Amino acid sequence: IMDVKMPEKNGVYLLEKITEKWPLETWPELPVLVMSGYPTPETIQSLIEKGAKEFIPKPFTPDELLQAVDKVLKKDKTR
């Protein structure tokens, strides 16, 4: 679970680094959930292309976060 905006590096950069270490071809089930308070369609698309399994806009409730986590984990189980 990560935010798009973080100190020093952003979520797109971090996701690129994660998928360099664990390539999607080898680890397609890697459950990455990304959140942002300022989502743009371009950013969301870029994150999905880089391996994010789910995106949740902020603000969100605890229940919405749990649903998003559950959705990511269920996606992994269907593979």
mmCIF file of C-alpha atoms in Angstrom:
data_model
loop_
_atom_site.group_PDB
_atom_site.id
_atom_site.type_symbol
_atom_site.label_atom_id
_atom_site.label_comp_id
_atom_site.label_asym_id
_atom_site.label_seq_id
_atom_site.Cartn_x
_atom_site.Cartn_y
_atom_site.Cartn_z
ATOM 1 C CA ILE A 1 0.000 0.000 0.000
ATOM 2 C CA MET A 2 1.554 3.290 -1.034
ATOM 3 C CA ASP A 3 0.697 6.889 -1.755
ATOM 4 C CA VAL A 4 1.472 8.571 -5.057
ATOM 5 C CA LYS A 5 2.983 11.587 -3.267
ATOM 6 C CA MET A 6 5.695 10.763 -0.751
ATOM 7 C CA PRO A 7 8.745 12.601 0.559
ATOM 8 C CA GLU A 8 11.706 12.460 -1.827
ATOM 9 C CA LYS A 9 10.279 9.904 -4.308
ATOM 10 C CA ASN A 10 6.802 9.499 -5.752
ATOM 11 C CA GLY A 11 4.698 6.373 -6.055
ATOM 12 C CA VAL A 12 5.360 5.947 -9.775
ATOM 13 C CA TYR A 13 9.122 5.915 -9.120
ATOM 14 C CA LEU A 14 8.742 3.467 -6.234
ATOM 15 C CA LEU A 15 6.521 1.177 -8.291
ATOM 16 C CA GLU A 16 9.134 1.185 -11.075
ATOM 17 C CA LYS A 17 11.806 0.178 -8.535
ATOM 18 C CA ILE A 18 9.602 -2.573 -7.086
ATOM 19 C CA THR A 19 8.918 -4.061 -10.503
ATOM 20 C CA GLU A 20 12.620 -3.858 -11.405
ATOM 21 C CA LYS A 21 13.382 -6.074 -8.414
ATOM 22 C CA TRP A 22 10.281 -8.268 -8.812
ATOM 23 C CA PRO A 23 9.391 -8.211 -12.554
ATOM 24 C CA LEU A 24 5.711 -8.562 -13.398
ATOM 25 C CA GLU A 25 6.509 -11.492 -15.684
ATOM 26 C CA THR A 26 7.871 -13.404 -12.675
ATOM 27 C CA TRP A 27 5.647 -11.915 -9.953
ATOM 28 C CA PRO A 28 2.313 -11.076 -11.636
ATOM 29 C CA GLU A 29 0.516 -11.581 -8.328
ATOM 30 C CA LEU A 30 2.470 -8.819 -6.520
ATOM 31 C CA PRO A 31 -0.383 -7.016 -4.690
ATOM 32 C CA VAL A 32 0.232 -3.276 -5.016
ATOM 33 C CA LEU A 33 -2.452 -0.824 -3.882
ATOM 34 C CA VAL A 34 -1.885 2.866 -4.622
ATOM 35 C CA MET A 35 -3.725 5.852 -3.161
ATOM 36 C CA SER A 36 -3.797 9.550 -3.991
ATOM 37 C CA GLY A 37 -5.645 12.682 -3.027
ATOM 38 C CA TYR A 38 -5.063 14.198 -6.457
ATOM 39 C CA PRO A 39 -5.609 11.420 -8.976
ATOM 40 C CA THR A 40 -5.467 12.148 -12.677
ATOM 41 C CA PRO A 41 -6.492 9.622 -15.317
ATOM 42 C CA GLU A 42 -2.936 9.733 -16.693
ATOM 43 C CA THR A 43 -1.366 8.941 -13.311
ATOM 44 C CA ILE A 44 -3.808 6.121 -12.618
ATOM 45 C CA GLN A 45 -3.176 4.620 -16.076
ATOM 46 C CA SER A 46 0.592 4.898 -15.612
ATOM 47 C CA LEU A 47 0.398 3.141 -12.236
ATOM 48 C CA ILE A 48 -1.740 0.323 -13.645
ATOM 49 C CA GLU A 49 0.660 -0.117 -16.573
ATOM 50 C CA LYS A 50 3.579 -0.277 -14.133
ATOM 51 C CA GLY A 51 1.926 -2.997 -12.055
ATOM 52 C CA ALA A 52 -0.479 -1.459 -9.543
ATOM 53 C CA LYS A 53 -3.390 -3.831 -9.006
ATOM 54 C CA GLU A 54 -5.783 -1.307 -7.497
ATOM 55 C CA PHE A 55 -6.128 2.447 -7.011
ATOM 56 C CA ILE A 56 -8.093 4.192 -4.267
ATOM 57 C CA PRO A 57 -8.715 7.957 -4.205
ATOM 58 C CA LYS A 58 -8.329 9.878 -0.952
ATOM 59 C CA PRO A 59 -10.087 10.610 1.247
ATOM 60 C CA PHE A 60 -11.449 7.162 1.936
ATOM 61 C CA THR A 61 -13.057 5.467 4.897
ATOM 62 C CA PRO A 62 -11.482 2.549 6.748
ATOM 63 C CA ASP A 63 -14.114 0.286 5.173
ATOM 64 C CA GLU A 64 -13.248 1.515 1.668
ATOM 65 C CA LEU A 65 -9.568 0.802 2.326
ATOM 66 C CA LEU A 66 -10.370 -2.689 3.574
ATOM 67 C CA GLN A 67 -12.509 -3.328 0.482
ATOM 68 C CA ALA A 68 -9.665 -2.192 -1.788
ATOM 69 C CA VAL A 69 -7.162 -4.435 0.023
ATOM 70 C CA ASP A 70 -9.590 -7.344 -0.184
ATOM 71 C CA LYS A 71 -10.079 -6.708 -3.910
ATOM 72 C CA VAL A 72 -6.300 -6.708 -4.529
ATOM 73 C CA LEU A 73 -5.833 -9.940 -2.610
ATOM 74 C CA LYS A 74 -8.765 -11.620 -4.388
ATOM 75 C CA LYS A 75 -7.284 -10.634 -7.764
ATOM 76 C CA ASP A 76 -4.133 -12.476 -6.753
ATOM 77 C CA LYS A 77 -6.033 -15.613 -5.757
ATOM 78 C CA THR A 78 -7.793 -15.819 -9.124
ATOM 79 C CA ARG A 79 -4.507 -16.204 -10.982
#
